[in-house]
CSV table of C-alpha atoms in Angstrom, one decimal:
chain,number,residue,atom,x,y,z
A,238,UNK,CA,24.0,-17.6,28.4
A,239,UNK,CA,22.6,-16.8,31.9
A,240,UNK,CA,22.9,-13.1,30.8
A,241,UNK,CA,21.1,-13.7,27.5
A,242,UNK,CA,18.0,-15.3,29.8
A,243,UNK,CA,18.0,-12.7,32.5
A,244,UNK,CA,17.6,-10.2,29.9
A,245,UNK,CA,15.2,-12.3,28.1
A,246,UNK,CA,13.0,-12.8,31.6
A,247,UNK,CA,13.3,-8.9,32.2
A,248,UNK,CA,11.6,-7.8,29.1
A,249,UNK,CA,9.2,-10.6,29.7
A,250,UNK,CA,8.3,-9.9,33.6
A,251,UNK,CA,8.0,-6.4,32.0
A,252,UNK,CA,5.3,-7.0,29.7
A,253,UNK,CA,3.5,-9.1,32.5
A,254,UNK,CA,3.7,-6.2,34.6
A,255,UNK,CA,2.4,-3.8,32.4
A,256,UNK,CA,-1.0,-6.2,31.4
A,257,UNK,CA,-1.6,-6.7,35.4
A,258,UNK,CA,-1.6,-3.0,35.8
A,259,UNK,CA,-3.9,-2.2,33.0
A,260,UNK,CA,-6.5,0.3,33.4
A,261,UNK,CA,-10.0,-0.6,31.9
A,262,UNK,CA,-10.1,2.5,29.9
A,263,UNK,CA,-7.9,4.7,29.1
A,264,UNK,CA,-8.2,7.9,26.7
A,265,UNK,CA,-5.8,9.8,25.0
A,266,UNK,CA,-5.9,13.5,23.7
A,267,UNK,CA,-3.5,14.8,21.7
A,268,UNK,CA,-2.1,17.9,19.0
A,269,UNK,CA,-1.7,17.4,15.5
A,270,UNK,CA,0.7,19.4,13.4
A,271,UNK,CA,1.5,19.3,10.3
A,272,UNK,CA,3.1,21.5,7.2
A,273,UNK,CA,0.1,23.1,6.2
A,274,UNK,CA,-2.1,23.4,9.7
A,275,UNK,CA,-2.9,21.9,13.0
A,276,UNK,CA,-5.8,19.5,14.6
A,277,UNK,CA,-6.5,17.5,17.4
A,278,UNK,CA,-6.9,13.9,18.3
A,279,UNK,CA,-8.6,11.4,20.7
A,280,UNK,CA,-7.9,7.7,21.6
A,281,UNK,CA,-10.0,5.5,23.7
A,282,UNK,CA,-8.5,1.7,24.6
A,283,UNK,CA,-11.0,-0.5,26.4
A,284,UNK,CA,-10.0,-3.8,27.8
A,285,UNK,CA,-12.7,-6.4,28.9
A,286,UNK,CA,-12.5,-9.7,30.0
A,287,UNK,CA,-15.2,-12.1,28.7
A,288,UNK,CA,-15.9,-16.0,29.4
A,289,UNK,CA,-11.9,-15.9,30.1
A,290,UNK,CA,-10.7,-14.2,27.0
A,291,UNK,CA,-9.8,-10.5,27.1
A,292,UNK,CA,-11.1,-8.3,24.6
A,293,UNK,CA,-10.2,-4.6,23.1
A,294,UNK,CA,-11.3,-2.0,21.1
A,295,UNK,CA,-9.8,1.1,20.1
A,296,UNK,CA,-11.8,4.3,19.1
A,297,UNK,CA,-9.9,7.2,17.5
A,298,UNK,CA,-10.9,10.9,16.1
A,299,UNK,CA,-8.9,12.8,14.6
A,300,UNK,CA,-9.6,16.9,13.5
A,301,UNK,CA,-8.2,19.0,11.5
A,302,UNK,CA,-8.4,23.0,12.1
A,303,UNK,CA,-6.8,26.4,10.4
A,304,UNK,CA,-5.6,25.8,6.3
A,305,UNK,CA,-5.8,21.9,7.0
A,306,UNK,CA,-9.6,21.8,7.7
A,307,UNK,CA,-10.2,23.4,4.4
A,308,UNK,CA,-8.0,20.2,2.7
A,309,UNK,CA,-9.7,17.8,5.5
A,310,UNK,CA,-13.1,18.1,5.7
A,311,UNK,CA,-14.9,16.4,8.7
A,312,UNK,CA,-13.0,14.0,11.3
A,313,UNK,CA,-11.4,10.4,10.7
A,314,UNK,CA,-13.0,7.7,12.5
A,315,UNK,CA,-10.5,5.0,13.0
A,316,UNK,CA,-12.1,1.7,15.0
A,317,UNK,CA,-10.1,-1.5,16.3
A,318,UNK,CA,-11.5,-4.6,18.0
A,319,UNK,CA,-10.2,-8.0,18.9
A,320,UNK,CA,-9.0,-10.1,22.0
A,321,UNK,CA,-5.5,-10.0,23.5
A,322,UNK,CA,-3.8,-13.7,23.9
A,323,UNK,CA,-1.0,-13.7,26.6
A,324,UNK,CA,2.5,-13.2,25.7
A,325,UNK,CA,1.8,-12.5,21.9
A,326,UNK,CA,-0.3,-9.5,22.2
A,327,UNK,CA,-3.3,-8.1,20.1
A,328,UNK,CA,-5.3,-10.3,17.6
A,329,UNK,CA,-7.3,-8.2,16.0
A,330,UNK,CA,-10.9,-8.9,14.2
A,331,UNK,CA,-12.2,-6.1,12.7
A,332,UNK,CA,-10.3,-2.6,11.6
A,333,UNK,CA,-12.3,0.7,10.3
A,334,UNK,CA,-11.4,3.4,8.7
A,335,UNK,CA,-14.2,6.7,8.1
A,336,UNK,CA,-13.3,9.8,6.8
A,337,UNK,CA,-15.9,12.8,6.7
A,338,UNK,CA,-18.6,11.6,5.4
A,339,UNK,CA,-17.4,8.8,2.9
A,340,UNK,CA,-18.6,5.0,4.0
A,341,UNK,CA,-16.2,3.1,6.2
A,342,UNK,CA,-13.2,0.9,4.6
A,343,UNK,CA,-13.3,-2.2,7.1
A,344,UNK,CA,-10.9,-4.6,7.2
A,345,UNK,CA,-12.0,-8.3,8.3
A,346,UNK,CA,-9.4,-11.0,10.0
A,347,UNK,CA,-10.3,-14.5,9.5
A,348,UNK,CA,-7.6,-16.0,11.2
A,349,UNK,CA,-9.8,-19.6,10.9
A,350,UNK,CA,-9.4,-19.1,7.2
A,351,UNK,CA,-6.4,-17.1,7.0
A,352,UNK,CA,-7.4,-14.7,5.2
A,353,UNK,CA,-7.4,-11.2,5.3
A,354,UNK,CA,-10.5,-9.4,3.3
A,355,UNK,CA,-10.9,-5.2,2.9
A,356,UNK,CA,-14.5,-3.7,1.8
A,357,UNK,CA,-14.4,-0.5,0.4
A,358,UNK,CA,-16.0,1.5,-2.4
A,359,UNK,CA,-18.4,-1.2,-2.6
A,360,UNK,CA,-15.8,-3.9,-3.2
A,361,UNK,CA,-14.6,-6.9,-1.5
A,362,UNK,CA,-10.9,-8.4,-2.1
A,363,UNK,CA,-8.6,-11.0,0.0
A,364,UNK,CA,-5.2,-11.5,1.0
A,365,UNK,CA,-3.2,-14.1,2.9
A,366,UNK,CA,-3.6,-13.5,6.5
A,367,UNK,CA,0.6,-13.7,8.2
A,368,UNK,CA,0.3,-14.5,11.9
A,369,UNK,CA,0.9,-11.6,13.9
A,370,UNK,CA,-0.4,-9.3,11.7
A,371,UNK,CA,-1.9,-6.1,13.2
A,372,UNK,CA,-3.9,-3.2,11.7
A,373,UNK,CA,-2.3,0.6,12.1
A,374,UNK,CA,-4.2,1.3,15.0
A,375,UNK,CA,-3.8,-1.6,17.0
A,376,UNK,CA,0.1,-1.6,16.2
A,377,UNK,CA,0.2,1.2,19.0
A,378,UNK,CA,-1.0,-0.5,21.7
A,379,UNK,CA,0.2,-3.9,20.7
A,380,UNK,CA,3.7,-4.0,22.9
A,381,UNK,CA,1.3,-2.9,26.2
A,382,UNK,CA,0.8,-7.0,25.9
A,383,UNK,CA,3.9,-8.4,24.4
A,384,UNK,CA,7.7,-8.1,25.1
A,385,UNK,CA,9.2,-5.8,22.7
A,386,UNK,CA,12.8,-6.7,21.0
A,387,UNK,CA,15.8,-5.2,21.5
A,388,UNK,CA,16.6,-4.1,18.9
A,389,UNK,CA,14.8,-4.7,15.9
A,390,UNK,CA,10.8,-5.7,15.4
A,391,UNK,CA,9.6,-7.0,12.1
A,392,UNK,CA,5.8,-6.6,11.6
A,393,UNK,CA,3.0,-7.7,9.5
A,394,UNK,CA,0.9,-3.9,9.2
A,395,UNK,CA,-2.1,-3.1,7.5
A,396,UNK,CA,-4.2,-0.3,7.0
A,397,UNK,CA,-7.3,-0.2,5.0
A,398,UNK,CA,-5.6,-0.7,1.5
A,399,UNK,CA,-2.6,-3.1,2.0
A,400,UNK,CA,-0.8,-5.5,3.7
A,401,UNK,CA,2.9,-4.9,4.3
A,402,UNK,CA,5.9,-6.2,6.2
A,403,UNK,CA,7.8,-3.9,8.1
A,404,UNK,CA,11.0,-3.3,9.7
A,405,UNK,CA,11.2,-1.0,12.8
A,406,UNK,CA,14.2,-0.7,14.8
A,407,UNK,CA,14.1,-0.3,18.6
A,408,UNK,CA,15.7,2.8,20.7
A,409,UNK,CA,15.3,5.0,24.0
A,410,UNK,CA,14.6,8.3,23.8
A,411,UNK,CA,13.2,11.6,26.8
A,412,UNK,CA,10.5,13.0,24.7
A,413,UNK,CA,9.3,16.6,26.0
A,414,UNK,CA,5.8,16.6,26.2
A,415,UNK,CA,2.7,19.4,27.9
A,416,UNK,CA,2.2,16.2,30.6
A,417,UNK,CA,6.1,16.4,31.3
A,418,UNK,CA,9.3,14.5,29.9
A,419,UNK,CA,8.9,11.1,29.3
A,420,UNK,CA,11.0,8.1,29.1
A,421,UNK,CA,10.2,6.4,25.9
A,422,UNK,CA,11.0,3.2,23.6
A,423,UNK,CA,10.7,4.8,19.6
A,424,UNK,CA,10.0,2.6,16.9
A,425,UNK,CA,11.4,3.4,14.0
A,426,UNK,CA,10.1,2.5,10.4
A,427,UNK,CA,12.9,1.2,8.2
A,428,UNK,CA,11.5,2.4,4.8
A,429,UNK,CA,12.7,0.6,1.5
A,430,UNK,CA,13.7,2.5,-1.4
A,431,UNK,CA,11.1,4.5,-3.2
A,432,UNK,CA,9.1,3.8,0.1
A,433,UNK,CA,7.7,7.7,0.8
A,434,UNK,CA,5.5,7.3,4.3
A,435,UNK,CA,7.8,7.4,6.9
A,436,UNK,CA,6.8,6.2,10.4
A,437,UNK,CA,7.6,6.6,13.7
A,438,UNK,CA,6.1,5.8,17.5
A,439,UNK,CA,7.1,6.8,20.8
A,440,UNK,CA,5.8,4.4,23.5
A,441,UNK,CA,6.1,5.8,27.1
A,442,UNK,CA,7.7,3.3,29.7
A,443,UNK,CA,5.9,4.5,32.7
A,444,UNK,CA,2.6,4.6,31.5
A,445,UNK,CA,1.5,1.3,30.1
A,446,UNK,CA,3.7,1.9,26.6
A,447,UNK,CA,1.1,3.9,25.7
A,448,UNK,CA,1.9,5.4,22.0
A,449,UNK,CA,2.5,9.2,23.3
A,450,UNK,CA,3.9,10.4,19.9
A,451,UNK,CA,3.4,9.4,16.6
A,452,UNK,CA,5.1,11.0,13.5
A,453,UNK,CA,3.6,9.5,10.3
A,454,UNK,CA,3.4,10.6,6.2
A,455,UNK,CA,-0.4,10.3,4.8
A,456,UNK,CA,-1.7,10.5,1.4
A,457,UNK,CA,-0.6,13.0,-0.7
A,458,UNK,CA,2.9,13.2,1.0
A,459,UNK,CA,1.8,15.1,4.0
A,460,UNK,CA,3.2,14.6,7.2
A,461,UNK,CA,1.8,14.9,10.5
A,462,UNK,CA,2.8,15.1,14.1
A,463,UNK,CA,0.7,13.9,16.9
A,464,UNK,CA,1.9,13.9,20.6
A,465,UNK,CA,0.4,13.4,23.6
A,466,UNK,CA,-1.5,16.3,26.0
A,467,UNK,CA,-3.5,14.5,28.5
A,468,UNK,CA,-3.9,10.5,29.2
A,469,UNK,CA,-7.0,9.6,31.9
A,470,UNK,CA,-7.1,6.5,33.4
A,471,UNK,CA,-10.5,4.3,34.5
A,472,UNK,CA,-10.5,1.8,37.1
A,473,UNK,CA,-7.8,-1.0,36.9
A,474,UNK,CA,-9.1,-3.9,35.2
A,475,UNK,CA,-8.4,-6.1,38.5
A,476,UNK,CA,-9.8,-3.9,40.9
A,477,UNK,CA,-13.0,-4.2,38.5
A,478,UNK,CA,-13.7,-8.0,38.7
């Protein structure tokens, strides 16, 4: 039992640790390959604090180049915003997805209502709203705030289409990277039958658990690689106030 609890405290000192340490912005560049061509991708994670809650948002564009620019046209404009609530992590709001030049697909969380409502193609329709759930892009960055299992996480994940639950199991991996070899934690999608879009996120340990790898399958089967080149850090969100 007292091993079970000093386990249980590391992982949740670590988590602490990581929040205290927080820059206030951080941004991201990485590579993207894929089977048919190559791009490039930005992240930007702002943390705020505001009449005592903290707040996020999470701005990513992502490029395509070569053979894969003539398939995807224009960038994708991902957006997520919402607060952070200690020792569960990211709540988040509002989710946006914008690809080339077709209108944005938002997502709305109405955790009041419980509800979960998507706009798109001029449309509006609702789902139940599980607690916990997270969009894609905030999934990420969610274990910066929270202490990750062991072994196993189960997750409540939507993008701009669907809600789904989802298995990931938890290991350690040294990932090579431009910016060095990193210790990592990789979350692995456990996909059910039929299930074709695989998943997979590499979270580094010493910086933050920032997502520094991400293998993913999109529409249409294809499946892309992004990893990390360069992470810059702003001021530390203590240092600021």
């Amino acid at each position: 039992m007292k091993l079970l609890l000093s386990i249980a405290l590391f992982f949740w000192m670590s988590a602490i640790a990581q929040a205290e340490n927080l820059p206030e912005r951080i941004d991201i560049e990485y590579v993207l390959t894929g089977s048919i061509g190559q791009g490039k991708a930005h992240e930007i994670l702002r943390v705020r604090q505001e009449n005592g809650v903290q707040h996020y948002t999470i701005d990513s564009e992502a490029s395509a180049s070569g053979i894969l620019k003539l398939i995807k046209r224009g960038s994708i404009h991902r957006h997520s915003e919402g607060i952070i609530i200690p020792d569960e992590g990211m709540k988040p709001l509002r989710f946006t997805d914008q690809r080339g030049e077709k209108p944005a697909r938002e997502v709305e969380f109405d955790w009041s209502g419980q509800r979960i409502i998507y706009r798109r193609k001029g449309q509006e329709m609702m789902e139940n709203l599980p607690s916990g759930t997270l969009d894609e892009l905030s999934l990420a960055y969610h274990f910066m705030f929270t202490a990750l299992p062991k072994q196993t996480v189960v997750v409540h994940e939507t993008d701009y289409r669907s809600l789904q639950t989802i298995r990931y199991t938890v290991t350690r991996e040294m990932l090579d990277t431009s910016i060095g070899k990193l210790a990592t934690i990789v979350l692995t999608k456990q996909r059910e039958q039929n299930d074709p879009f695989k998943k997979k996120i590499w979270l580094a340990t010493d910086h933050h658990l920032l997502p520094v790898r991400i293998i993913s399958t999109e529409k249409h089967g294809l499946e892309v690689d992004q990893i990390v080149t360069k992470i810059n850090y702003s001021p530390l969100v203590n240092s600021a106030q």
